[in-house]
mmCIF file of C-alpha atoms in Angstrom:
data_model
loop_
_atom_site.group_PDB
_atom_site.id
_atom_site.type_symbol
_atom_site.label_atom_id
_atom_site.label_comp_id
_atom_site.label_asym_id
_atom_site.label_seq_id
_atom_site.Cartn_x
_atom_site.Cartn_y
_atom_site.Cartn_z
ATOM 1 C CA MET A 251 107.786 87.522 74.946
ATOM 2 C CA LEU A 252 110.439 85.083 73.792
ATOM 3 C CA ASP A 253 112.556 87.904 72.372
ATOM 4 C CA ALA A 254 113.832 88.847 75.849
ATOM 5 C CA PRO A 255 115.203 86.343 78.378
ATOM 6 C CA GLU A 256 113.391 88.002 81.307
ATOM 7 C CA THR A 257 109.918 87.784 79.793
ATOM 8 C CA ALA A 258 110.637 84.303 78.437
ATOM 9 C CA ARG A 259 111.426 83.167 82.007
ATOM 10 C CA VAL A 260 108.106 84.553 83.239
ATOM 11 C CA LEU A 261 106.204 82.735 80.502
ATOM 12 C CA HIS A 262 108.071 79.467 81.147
ATOM 13 C CA SER A 263 107.434 79.616 84.898
ATOM 14 C CA ALA A 264 103.732 80.407 84.545
ATOM 15 C CA TRP A 265 103.222 77.778 81.835
ATOM 16 C CA SER A 266 105.071 75.206 83.953
ATOM 17 C CA GLY A 267 102.704 75.760 86.859
ATOM 18 C CA ASP A 268 105.227 77.244 89.307
ATOM 19 C CA PRO A 269 103.315 78.200 92.479
ATOM 20 C CA ALA A 270 104.483 81.816 92.447
ATOM 21 C CA VAL A 271 106.522 84.206 90.314
ATOM 22 C CA VAL A 272 107.502 87.747 91.361
ATOM 23 C CA VAL A 273 108.449 90.198 88.613
ATOM 24 C CA ARG A 274 110.283 93.329 89.776
ATOM 25 C CA SER A 275 110.071 96.262 87.387
ATOM 26 C CA PRO A 276 111.399 99.830 87.326
ATOM 27 C CA PRO A 277 109.059 102.628 86.172
ATOM 28 C CA GLY A 278 108.202 102.488 82.496
ATOM 29 C CA ALA A 279 109.586 98.987 81.893
ATOM 30 C CA GLY A 280 106.437 97.687 80.190
ATOM 31 C CA LYS A 281 104.592 96.020 83.080
ATOM 32 C CA THR A 282 101.167 96.309 81.435
ATOM 33 C CA ARG A 283 102.570 95.005 78.151
ATOM 34 C CA LEU A 284 104.009 92.010 80.012
ATOM 35 C CA VAL A 285 100.695 91.294 81.756
ATOM 36 C CA VAL A 286 98.740 91.497 78.484
ATOM 37 C CA LEU A 287 101.138 89.355 76.428
ATOM 38 C CA LEU A 288 101.466 86.790 79.217
ATOM 39 C CA ALA A 289 97.682 86.487 79.533
ATOM 40 C CA ALA A 290 97.274 86.157 75.754
ATOM 41 C CA ALA A 291 100.048 83.563 75.387
ATOM 42 C CA LEU A 292 98.795 81.382 78.231
ATOM 43 C CA SER A 293 95.144 81.496 77.157
ATOM 44 C CA HIS A 294 95.803 80.898 73.435
ATOM 45 C CA ARG A 295 98.927 78.754 73.260
ATOM 46 C CA ALA A 296 98.530 76.805 76.515
ATOM 47 C CA ASN A 297 94.706 76.889 76.546
ATOM 48 C CA MET A 298 94.844 77.939 80.184
ATOM 49 C CA ARG A 299 92.294 79.825 82.235
ATOM 50 C CA VAL A 300 93.986 83.087 83.159
ATOM 51 C CA GLY A 301 92.816 85.601 85.731
ATOM 52 C CA VAL A 302 94.125 89.162 85.963
ATOM 53 C CA ALA A 303 93.674 91.138 89.191
ATOM 54 C CA ALA A 304 94.164 94.900 88.832
ATOM 55 C CA GLN A 305 94.216 97.307 91.751
ATOM 56 C CA THR A 306 91.919 99.980 90.298
ATOM 57 C CA LYS A 307 89.104 100.096 87.762
ATOM 58 C CA ALA A 308 91.180 102.347 85.514
ATOM 59 C CA GLN A 309 93.997 99.785 85.488
ATOM 60 C CA ALA A 310 91.525 96.982 84.736
ATOM 61 C CA VAL A 311 90.070 98.934 81.795
ATOM 62 C CA GLN A 312 93.541 99.692 80.426
ATOM 63 C CA ILE A 313 94.515 96.014 80.536
ATOM 64 C CA ALA A 314 91.235 94.995 78.879
ATOM 65 C CA GLU A 315 91.683 97.562 76.093
ATOM 66 C CA ARG A 316 95.183 96.367 75.341
ATOM 67 C CA LEU A 317 94.226 92.694 75.573
ATOM 68 C CA GLY A 318 91.400 93.287 73.097
ATOM 69 C CA ALA A 319 93.985 94.288 70.493
ATOM 70 C CA VAL A 320 95.783 90.915 70.667
ATOM 71 C CA SER A 321 93.179 88.400 71.870
ATOM 72 C CA ASN A 322 89.499 87.531 71.462
ATOM 73 C CA ARG A 323 89.368 85.532 74.697
ATOM 74 C CA GLY A 324 89.211 88.329 77.264
ATOM 75 C CA LYS A 325 86.369 89.372 79.578
ATOM 76 C CA LEU A 326 86.178 92.283 81.994
ATOM 77 C CA LEU A 327 84.079 91.897 85.140
ATOM 78 C CA TRP A 328 82.351 95.079 86.280
ATOM 79 C CA SER A 329 80.630 95.898 89.558
ATOM 80 C CA THR A 330 76.822 96.002 89.625
ATOM 81 C CA SER A 331 76.968 99.074 91.854
ATOM 82 C CA ASP A 332 78.822 100.958 89.108
ATOM 83 C CA ALA A 333 76.863 99.592 86.151
ATOM 84 C CA LYS A 334 76.058 103.056 84.790
ATOM 85 C CA ASN A 335 79.794 103.650 84.243
ATOM 86 C CA ARG A 336 80.389 100.348 82.463
ATOM 87 C CA PRO A 337 82.965 100.938 79.714
ATOM 88 C CA THR A 338 82.697 99.793 76.114
ATOM 89 C CA ILE A 339 85.829 98.002 74.916
ATOM 90 C CA ASP A 340 86.451 96.709 71.405
ATOM 91 C CA GLY A 341 86.775 92.935 71.391
ATOM 92 C CA VAL A 342 86.277 92.496 75.147
ATOM 93 C CA PRO A 343 82.835 91.826 76.682
ATOM 94 C CA VAL A 344 82.174 93.756 79.896
ATOM 95 C CA ILE A 345 80.136 91.606 82.268
ATOM 96 C CA VAL A 346 78.130 93.247 85.042
ATOM 97 C CA GLY A 347 77.266 91.214 88.111
ATOM 98 C CA ALA A 348 77.817 87.565 88.960
ATOM 99 C CA LYS A 349 77.542 85.848 85.597
ATOM 100 C CA GLU A 350 79.425 83.047 83.912
ATOM 101 C CA THR A 351 83.158 83.778 83.648
ATOM 102 C CA PHE A 352 85.190 80.948 82.114
ATOM 103 C CA SER A 353 83.185 78.744 79.783
ATOM 104 C CA GLY A 354 83.678 75.214 78.494
ATOM 105 C CA ASP A 355 87.121 73.686 78.256
ATOM 106 C CA ASP A 356 88.672 76.519 76.287
ATOM 107 C CA GLY A 357 91.182 78.844 77.833
ATOM 108 C CA GLY A 358 90.373 82.477 78.360
ATOM 109 C CA CYS A 359 91.208 85.545 80.397
ATOM 110 C CA VAL A 360 89.040 87.189 83.038
ATOM 111 C CA ILE A 361 90.047 90.677 84.186
ATOM 112 C CA ALA A 362 88.725 92.314 87.350
ATOM 113 C CA THR A 363 89.892 94.428 90.243
ATOM 114 C CA THR A 364 91.255 92.599 93.271
ATOM 115 C CA ALA A 365 88.208 93.780 95.223
ATOM 116 C CA ARG A 366 85.895 92.282 92.580
ATOM 117 C CA TRP A 367 87.792 88.971 92.600
ATOM 118 C CA LEU A 368 87.440 88.742 96.360
ATOM 119 C CA THR A 369 83.643 88.978 96.142
ATOM 120 C CA GLY A 370 83.527 86.111 93.631
ATOM 121 C CA ASP A 371 82.988 82.386 94.006
ATOM 122 C CA PRO A 372 86.204 80.348 93.596
ATOM 123 C CA ALA A 373 84.122 77.461 92.268
ATOM 124 C CA LYS A 374 83.010 79.607 89.315
ATOM 125 C CA MET A 375 86.053 81.864 88.932
ATOM 126 C CA GLY A 376 88.845 79.360 89.590
ATOM 127 C CA CYS A 377 91.732 79.690 87.123
ATOM 128 C CA ASP A 378 94.985 77.953 86.220
ATOM 129 C CA VAL A 379 97.072 81.063 86.825
ATOM 130 C CA LEU A 380 96.298 84.458 88.317
ATOM 131 C CA ILE A 381 98.338 87.516 87.328
ATOM 132 C CA VAL A 382 98.369 90.349 89.887
ATOM 133 C CA ASP A 383 99.047 93.672 88.164
ATOM 134 C CA GLU A 384 100.737 96.478 90.166
ATOM 135 C CA ALA A 385 101.316 93.870 92.865
ATOM 136 C CA TRP A 386 103.243 96.219 95.199
ATOM 137 C CA GLN A 387 99.995 98.179 95.561
ATOM 138 C CA ALA A 388 98.207 95.063 96.819
ATOM 139 C CA THR A 389 98.413 93.829 100.408
ATOM 140 C CA TYR A 390 99.692 90.403 101.348
ATOM 141 C CA GLY A 391 96.309 89.740 102.953
ATOM 142 C CA ASP A 392 94.470 90.364 99.693
ATOM 143 C CA VAL A 393 96.849 88.322 97.569
ATOM 144 C CA GLY A 394 96.726 85.522 100.104
ATOM 145 C CA ALA A 395 92.935 85.500 99.749
ATOM 146 C CA LEU A 396 93.301 85.363 95.957
ATOM 147 C CA GLY A 397 95.009 82.009 96.456
ATOM 148 C CA ALA A 398 91.540 80.487 96.769
ATOM 149 C CA PHE A 399 91.087 81.057 93.024
ATOM 150 C CA THR A 400 94.307 79.502 91.739
ATOM 151 C CA GLY A 401 97.285 77.302 92.464
ATOM 152 C CA SER A 402 99.693 79.523 90.541
ATOM 153 C CA ILE A 403 100.170 83.273 90.892
ATOM 154 C CA VAL A 404 102.319 85.840 89.061
ATOM 155 C CA CYS A 405 102.947 89.158 90.845
ATOM 156 C CA VAL A 406 104.053 91.959 88.510
ATOM 157 C CA GLY A 407 104.886 95.401 89.841
ATOM 158 C CA ASP A 408 107.225 98.226 90.772
ATOM 159 C CA PRO A 409 108.818 97.897 94.229
ATOM 160 C CA GLY A 410 109.516 101.642 94.341
ATOM 161 C CA GLN A 411 105.845 102.658 94.414
ATOM 162 C CA ILE A 412 103.723 103.861 97.339
ATOM 163 C CA ASP A 413 102.773 101.100 99.781
ATOM 164 C CA PRO A 414 99.136 99.906 99.842
ATOM 165 C CA VAL A 415 96.698 102.175 101.656
ATOM 166 C CA VAL A 416 95.542 100.395 104.826
ATOM 167 C CA THR A 417 92.839 102.076 106.911
ATOM 168 C CA GLY A 418 92.826 99.714 109.905
ATOM 169 C CA SER A 419 95.469 99.397 112.592
ATOM 170 C CA ALA A 420 98.457 97.230 111.692
ATOM 171 C CA GLU A 421 100.313 97.821 114.972
ATOM 172 C CA ARG A 422 100.346 94.148 115.945
ATOM 173 C CA TRP A 423 102.364 93.357 112.779
ATOM 174 C CA ARG A 424 104.736 96.317 113.038
ATOM 175 C CA HIS A 425 107.828 94.091 113.233
ATOM 176 C CA SER A 426 106.543 91.197 111.129
ATOM 177 C CA PRO A 427 108.005 90.731 107.631
ATOM 178 C CA THR A 428 104.835 88.885 106.631
ATOM 179 C CA GLY A 429 102.150 91.211 107.988
ATOM 180 C CA PRO A 430 98.884 91.221 106.012
ATOM 181 C CA HIS A 431 99.191 94.988 105.483
ATOM 182 C CA LEU A 432 102.548 94.784 103.682
ATOM 183 C CA PRO A 433 103.066 94.918 99.904
ATOM 184 C CA ALA A 434 102.218 91.438 98.684
ATOM 185 C CA PRO A 435 105.470 90.530 96.863
ATOM 186 C CA ASP A 436 107.677 91.592 99.780
ATOM 187 C CA ALA A 437 105.741 89.527 102.313
ATOM 188 C CA LEU A 438 105.398 86.616 99.886
ATOM 189 C CA LEU A 439 109.152 86.485 99.398
ATOM 190 C CA ALA A 440 109.740 86.786 103.144
ATOM 191 C CA ALA A 441 107.436 83.841 103.793
ATOM 192 C CA HIS A 442 108.330 81.544 100.900
ATOM 193 C CA GLY A 443 111.421 83.006 99.238
ATOM 194 C CA ASP A 444 113.097 79.722 98.338
ATOM 195 C CA ALA A 445 110.009 78.471 96.491
ATOM 196 C CA ILE A 446 109.399 81.585 94.413
ATOM 197 C CA GLU A 447 110.828 82.384 90.999
ATOM 198 C CA THR A 448 111.968 86.022 90.825
ATOM 199 C CA VAL A 449 112.528 87.926 87.600
ATOM 200 C CA ALA A 450 113.820 91.490 87.189
ATOM 201 C CA LEU A 451 113.111 93.734 84.206
ATOM 202 C CA ARG A 452 116.326 95.577 83.385
ATOM 203 C CA HIS A 453 115.279 98.502 81.181
ATOM 204 C CA THR A 454 112.968 101.497 81.302
ATOM 205 C CA TRP A 455 111.338 102.741 78.110
ATOM 206 C CA ARG A 456 109.969 105.904 79.781
ATOM 207 C CA LEU A 457 112.817 107.444 81.734
ATOM 208 C CA GLY A 458 115.831 108.970 80.051
ATOM 209 C CA PRO A 459 119.437 108.443 81.174
ATOM 210 C CA GLU A 460 119.546 111.484 83.516
ATOM 211 C CA THR A 461 116.414 110.430 85.389
ATOM 212 C CA THR A 462 117.581 106.828 85.534
ATOM 213 C CA ALA A 463 120.867 107.969 87.070
ATOM 214 C CA LEU A 464 118.854 109.943 89.656
ATOM 215 C CA ILE A 465 116.305 107.397 90.810
ATOM 216 C CA GLN A 466 117.975 104.011 90.291
ATOM 217 C CA PRO A 467 120.559 104.313 93.095
ATOM 218 C CA ALA A 468 118.103 106.119 95.370
ATOM 219 C CA PHE A 469 115.079 103.840 95.083
ATOM 220 C CA TYR A 470 116.240 100.647 93.350
ATOM 221 C CA PRO A 471 119.670 99.764 94.763
ATOM 222 C CA GLU A 472 118.902 96.045 94.340
ATOM 223 C CA LEU A 473 117.379 96.444 90.871
ATOM 224 C CA PRO A 474 119.969 97.838 88.459
ATOM 225 C CA PHE A 475 118.372 99.055 85.245
ATOM 226 C CA THR A 476 119.241 101.235 82.287
ATOM 227 C CA SER A 477 117.336 103.560 79.971
ATOM 228 C CA LYS A 478 116.196 102.412 76.543
ATOM 229 C CA ARG A 479 113.882 105.365 76.004
ATOM 230 C CA PRO A 480 113.968 106.645 72.416
ATOM 231 C CA ALA A 481 115.358 110.165 72.003
ATOM 232 C CA GLU A 482 112.864 112.707 73.329
ATOM 233 C CA GLN A 483 113.533 116.369 74.173
ATOM 234 C CA VAL A 484 111.723 119.543 75.132
ATOM 235 C CA LEU A 485 112.940 122.806 73.604
ATOM 236 C CA ASP A 486 111.960 126.101 75.225
ATOM 237 C CA ALA A 487 110.503 129.061 73.325
ATOM 238 C CA GLY A 488 114.020 130.188 72.437
ATOM 239 C CA GLY A 489 114.916 126.822 70.918
ATOM 240 C CA ARG A 490 117.195 125.720 73.774
ATOM 241 C CA VAL A 491 117.068 122.067 74.832
ATOM 242 C CA LEU A 492 115.791 121.751 78.389
ATOM 243 C CA ALA A 493 117.652 119.480 80.758
ATOM 244 C CA GLU A 494 115.867 116.222 81.452
ATOM 245 C CA VAL A 495 115.782 117.096 85.164
ATOM 246 C CA ALA A 496 115.726 120.659 86.496
ATOM 247 C CA HIS A 497 114.720 122.507 89.677
ATOM 248 C CA ARG A 498 113.071 125.790 90.590
ATOM 249 C CA MET A 499 113.821 127.233 94.032
ATOM 250 C CA VAL A 500 111.114 129.102 95.963
ATOM 251 C CA GLN A 501 111.196 131.046 99.244
ATOM 252 C CA VAL A 502 108.473 129.461 101.399
ATOM 253 C CA SER A 503 107.099 130.834 104.661
ATOM 254 C CA GLY A 504 103.512 129.569 104.757
ATOM 255 C CA GLY A 505 103.960 125.813 105.006
ATOM 256 C CA PRO A 506 103.005 123.254 102.323
ATOM 257 C CA ALA A 507 99.980 125.375 101.345
ATOM 258 C CA ASP A 508 102.147 128.453 100.665
ATOM 259 C CA ALA A 509 100.771 130.268 97.618
ATOM 260 C CA GLY A 510 104.286 130.720 96.267
ATOM 261 C CA LEU A 511 104.610 126.978 95.643
ATOM 262 C CA ALA A 512 101.374 126.800 93.672
ATOM 263 C CA HIS A 513 102.216 129.912 91.652
ATOM 264 C CA ALA A 514 105.711 128.611 90.856
ATOM 265 C CA ALA A 515 104.253 125.317 89.593
ATOM 266 C CA ALA A 516 101.553 127.046 87.518
ATOM 267 C CA ASP A 517 104.055 129.514 86.042
ATOM 268 C CA ARG A 518 106.323 126.663 85.038
ATOM 269 C CA VAL A 519 103.436 124.901 83.312
ATOM 270 C CA ARG A 520 102.669 128.042 81.302
ATOM 271 C CA ALA A 521 106.305 128.299 80.261
ATOM 272 C CA LEU A 522 106.252 124.672 79.110
ATOM 273 C CA LEU A 523 103.095 125.325 77.069
ATOM 274 C CA GLY A 524 105.218 127.553 74.883
ATOM 275 C CA ALA A 525 107.808 124.810 74.336
ATOM 276 C CA THR A 526 108.327 122.226 71.600
ATOM 277 C CA LEU A 527 108.440 118.452 72.016
ATOM 278 C CA HIS A 528 110.881 116.607 69.758
ATOM 279 C CA THR A 529 110.607 112.831 69.354
ATOM 280 C CA SER A 530 111.579 110.308 66.704
ATOM 281 C CA ALA A 531 108.323 111.260 64.936
ATOM 282 C CA GLY A 532 109.404 114.907 64.639
ATOM 283 C CA GLY A 533 108.622 118.120 66.469
ATOM 284 C CA ARG A 534 105.341 119.643 67.642
ATOM 285 C CA ALA A 535 104.090 122.164 70.172
ATOM 286 C CA LEU A 536 103.803 120.871 73.725
ATOM 287 C CA ALA A 537 100.074 120.700 74.533
ATOM 288 C CA GLY A 538 98.290 120.732 77.869
ATOM 289 C CA SER A 539 97.614 117.011 77.539
ATOM 290 C CA ASP A 540 101.403 116.454 77.430
ATOM 291 C CA ILE A 541 101.935 118.039 80.859
ATOM 292 C CA ALA A 542 101.192 116.945 84.418
ATOM 293 C CA VAL A 543 101.642 118.498 87.849
ATOM 294 C CA VAL A 544 102.154 116.060 90.713
ATOM 295 C CA CYS A 545 101.854 117.106 94.375
ATOM 296 C CA PRO A 546 102.045 115.396 97.752
ATOM 297 C CA HIS A 547 98.839 117.030 99.086
ATOM 298 C CA VAL A 548 95.260 117.347 97.813
ATOM 299 C CA GLN A 549 95.125 120.992 98.949
ATOM 300 C CA GLN A 550 98.065 121.804 96.691
ATOM 301 C CA THR A 551 96.371 120.211 93.678
ATOM 302 C CA ALA A 552 93.236 122.300 94.284
ATOM 303 C CA SER A 553 95.252 125.534 94.340
ATOM 304 C CA ILE A 554 97.130 124.662 91.150
ATOM 305 C CA ARG A 555 93.974 123.574 89.333
ATOM 306 C CA ALA A 556 92.434 126.960 90.157
ATOM 307 C CA LEU A 557 95.469 128.778 88.776
ATOM 308 C CA LEU A 558 95.329 126.655 85.606
ATOM 309 C CA ALA A 559 91.559 126.733 85.170
ATOM 310 C CA ASP A 560 92.025 127.945 81.588
ATOM 311 C CA GLU A 561 94.191 124.893 80.802
ATOM 312 C CA PRO A 562 91.863 121.955 81.588
ATOM 313 C CA ASP A 563 93.965 119.428 79.659
ATOM 314 C CA VAL A 564 96.879 119.749 82.099
ATOM 315 C CA LEU A 565 96.733 116.785 84.473
ATOM 316 C CA VAL A 566 97.011 117.806 88.149
ATOM 317 C CA GLY A 567 96.985 115.195 90.899
ATOM 318 C CA THR A 568 98.616 113.694 93.948
ATOM 319 C CA ALA A 569 101.343 111.076 93.825
ATOM 320 C CA ASN A 570 98.792 108.387 94.735
ATOM 321 C CA GLN A 571 96.596 109.422 91.800
ATOM 322 C CA MET A 572 99.553 109.547 89.397
ATOM 323 C CA GLN A 573 100.818 106.011 89.960
ATOM 324 C CA GLY A 574 100.967 104.236 86.611
ATOM 325 C CA LEU A 575 100.576 107.427 84.570
ATOM 326 C CA GLU A 576 103.096 109.338 82.494
ATOM 327 C CA ARG A 577 103.397 112.585 80.525
ATOM 328 C CA ALA A 578 106.048 114.101 78.277
ATOM 329 C CA ALA A 579 106.722 116.910 80.794
ATOM 330 C CA VAL A 580 106.000 117.013 84.519
ATOM 331 C CA VAL A 581 106.171 119.673 87.216
ATOM 332 C CA ALA A 582 106.541 118.186 90.719
ATOM 333 C CA LEU A 583 106.160 119.925 94.057
ATOM 334 C CA HIS A 584 108.931 118.561 96.271
ATOM 335 C CA PRO A 585 107.346 116.530 99.109
ATOM 336 C CA LEU A 586 109.394 118.386 101.754
ATOM 337 C CA ALA A 587 108.430 121.871 100.512
ATOM 338 C CA GLY A 588 107.005 124.015 103.314
ATOM 339 C CA TYR A 589 107.988 121.678 106.139
ATOM 340 C CA ARG A 590 110.312 122.661 108.982
ATOM 341 C CA GLU A 591 109.881 119.382 110.864
ATOM 342 C CA LEU A 592 109.886 116.053 109.046
ATOM 343 C CA ASN A 593 107.481 113.154 109.443
ATOM 344 C CA GLU A 594 106.908 109.735 107.885
ATOM 345 C CA PHE A 595 104.530 111.100 105.247
ATOM 346 C CA VAL A 596 106.889 113.639 103.711
ATOM 347 C CA THR A 597 109.940 111.363 103.822
ATOM 348 C CA ASP A 598 108.106 108.357 102.345
ATOM 349 C CA GLU A 599 110.366 106.974 99.620
ATOM 350 C CA GLY A 600 107.579 105.530 97.496
ATOM 351 C CA ARG A 601 105.846 108.907 97.202
ATOM 352 C CA ALA A 602 109.061 110.622 96.131
ATOM 353 C CA CYS A 603 109.799 107.853 93.619
ATOM 354 C CA VAL A 604 106.395 108.210 91.970
ATOM 355 C CA MET A 605 106.739 111.992 91.768
ATOM 356 C CA LEU A 606 110.160 111.817 90.126
ATOM 357 C CA SER A 607 109.296 109.132 87.561
ATOM 358 C CA ARG A 608 106.147 110.266 85.723
ATOM 359 C CA HIS A 609 107.919 112.138 82.904
ATOM 360 C CA ARG A 610 109.513 111.061 79.651
ATOM 361 C CA ALA A 611 111.323 114.156 78.364
ATOM 362 C CA HIS A 612 111.438 116.781 81.133
ATOM 363 C CA LEU A 613 110.909 117.197 84.878
ATOM 364 C CA THR A 614 110.946 120.424 86.885
ATOM 365 C CA VAL A 615 110.980 119.983 90.675
ATOM 366 C CA VAL A 616 109.702 123.013 92.615
ATOM 367 C CA MET A 617 111.786 123.115 95.799
ATOM 368 C CA ASP A 618 111.692 125.027 99.075
ATOM 369 C CA SER A 619 114.996 126.884 99.597
ATOM 370 C CA GLN A 620 115.067 125.766 103.254
ATOM 371 C CA SER A 621 114.467 122.061 102.640
ATOM 372 C CA PRO A 622 118.180 121.137 102.362
ATOM 373 C CA ASP A 623 118.888 122.686 105.783
ATOM 374 C CA VAL A 624 115.853 120.944 107.292
ATOM 375 C CA LEU A 625 117.084 117.627 105.938
ATOM 376 C CA TRP A 626 120.596 117.903 107.270
ATOM 377 C CA ARG A 627 119.598 118.973 110.772
ATOM 378 C CA SER A 628 116.902 116.272 111.089
ATOM 379 C CA GLU A 629 117.380 113.014 112.920
ATOM 380 C CA ASP A 630 117.905 109.904 110.839
ATOM 381 C CA MET A 631 114.512 108.328 110.193
ATOM 382 C CA GLY A 632 112.965 106.318 107.405
ATOM 383 C CA GLY A 633 113.608 107.967 104.061
ATOM 384 C CA VAL A 634 115.838 110.806 105.300
ATOM 385 C CA ALA A 635 119.053 109.317 103.893
ATOM 386 C CA THR A 636 117.386 108.841 100.506
ATOM 387 C CA HIS A 637 116.054 112.405 100.517
ATOM 388 C CA ARG A 638 119.503 113.749 101.329
ATOM 389 C CA LEU A 639 120.883 111.923 98.309
ATOM 390 C CA LEU A 640 118.066 113.242 96.112
ATOM 391 C CA SER A 641 118.405 116.789 97.431
ATOM 392 C CA ALA A 642 122.084 116.908 96.540
ATOM 393 C CA ALA A 643 121.383 115.560 93.049
ATOM 394 C CA LEU A 644 118.492 117.984 92.419
ATOM 395 C CA LEU A 645 120.514 120.983 93.609
ATOM 396 C CA GLY A 646 123.137 119.971 91.060
ATOM 397 C CA SER A 647 120.567 119.950 88.249
ATOM 398 C CA ALA A 648 119.778 122.917 86.004
ATOM 399 C CA ALA A 649 117.937 125.862 87.616
ATOM 400 C CA VAL A 650 114.903 127.160 85.689
#
C-alpha cells in the first residue's frame, strides 16, 4: 500500500483515526485489493479491530477469500436464514448466527454484508474502523446507521455505478443533497465535506486506452484516470486484431424485446467463441467463460440465454447483476435500443457506465439504428447529454 501515494494516504488516514475517508475509483482500479490490504494492514500492524461492510453476499465472499490469502485474522459473518449455503473459505472462519466476533485485545477483521451489520449489536461488533466496500451502492441512511459500530469509516467505491436500489418513496428528499436514499459518499460529502479526507485512484487495470478515452470524459469528468492495463487483444478467426470497442447496428421495430437484438447479441457471441485471446501469458482460444452479455432488461437476458443454451459458460445478466464483474470480451445491448421515447431508466448514466466497462480486451455494443435520431430529437433530461456524447463515439468505432 505504501508503494502508491493514493493508497498510502488511505492507510495513513484510517490509522490516524480520521472520522471519514472517501475513496473514488474508476472501474478496474483495484478497489477490492485496496479493501483487503487496508484491512490486513490495520489489523496486523496497528492491531485494530476492522469491520468490512459489503453490499452483497458474493462481494463479502470475494473479500473473505482474498483476505484469507494475506491474513489469518479474518472472519466472515453469515446469515442463519442462509446457513445451508454457507461457503467454505481457506483461512477464514465462516460464522453463522450471532456469535462472538472480535475476541480479546487482538486486532482482527470481521466481514459481513451491510444488512448483516445492521442486525448486529454495536456492543459486540464495535470496531476501530469500518470499511464500506462498493460504497456508492450503499445508501446514506444505511451508512449513517453503521456509524453506531465505529468512530471511523472508510468508503471505497466507483461513483459511476448504478445508484442504490430504494423500494420506498423518497419524494420528500427529492431536492435534498443529503437524502437517506442517496449514494452514501455523495451525501456524506455534501453534509460534512470539509471534515472528510478524499482520495482518488488514478489508474484502471481493466480498461484499455480506447475504453478509457470513451468513458472517462462521459462518466468521470471530475476523476481523470488513465489505463495501466497490460496488453490484451482479441483476434478474430482470420487473425485480425479486433478493435477494443466496436458496434453492431440492428434494424429494430419491436421495442426492447425485439428478437433481432437478441439474435444479434447471440450471433456476436458465437463469432467471438471462434476468436483468440492474446495476453502477456500468450495466446489461447476464447472460451465461453471469457465472454459476457450485459443487457438493461431481464426479458432480454432470458431471450439471449435461450439462444445460447448450448454455451452455459457464457455469462448473461443485467447491468445491476454485472456490477463488479469483468470478462475478457463483452457484448452489450445498448440501453436505448428499441425505444422511441426516452425515460429516466434508459438514460440512467450509471447503467450505461456499468455496461460499457465490464470488458478487458473487447466490447461490442449492439445498437438500434434509430437510437441516434431518437436522442437528438428528445428533450434535454438527465443523462441525455451523456448519451449523445457516447452515441457519437460509438458510431465512430469499428462496425462488426
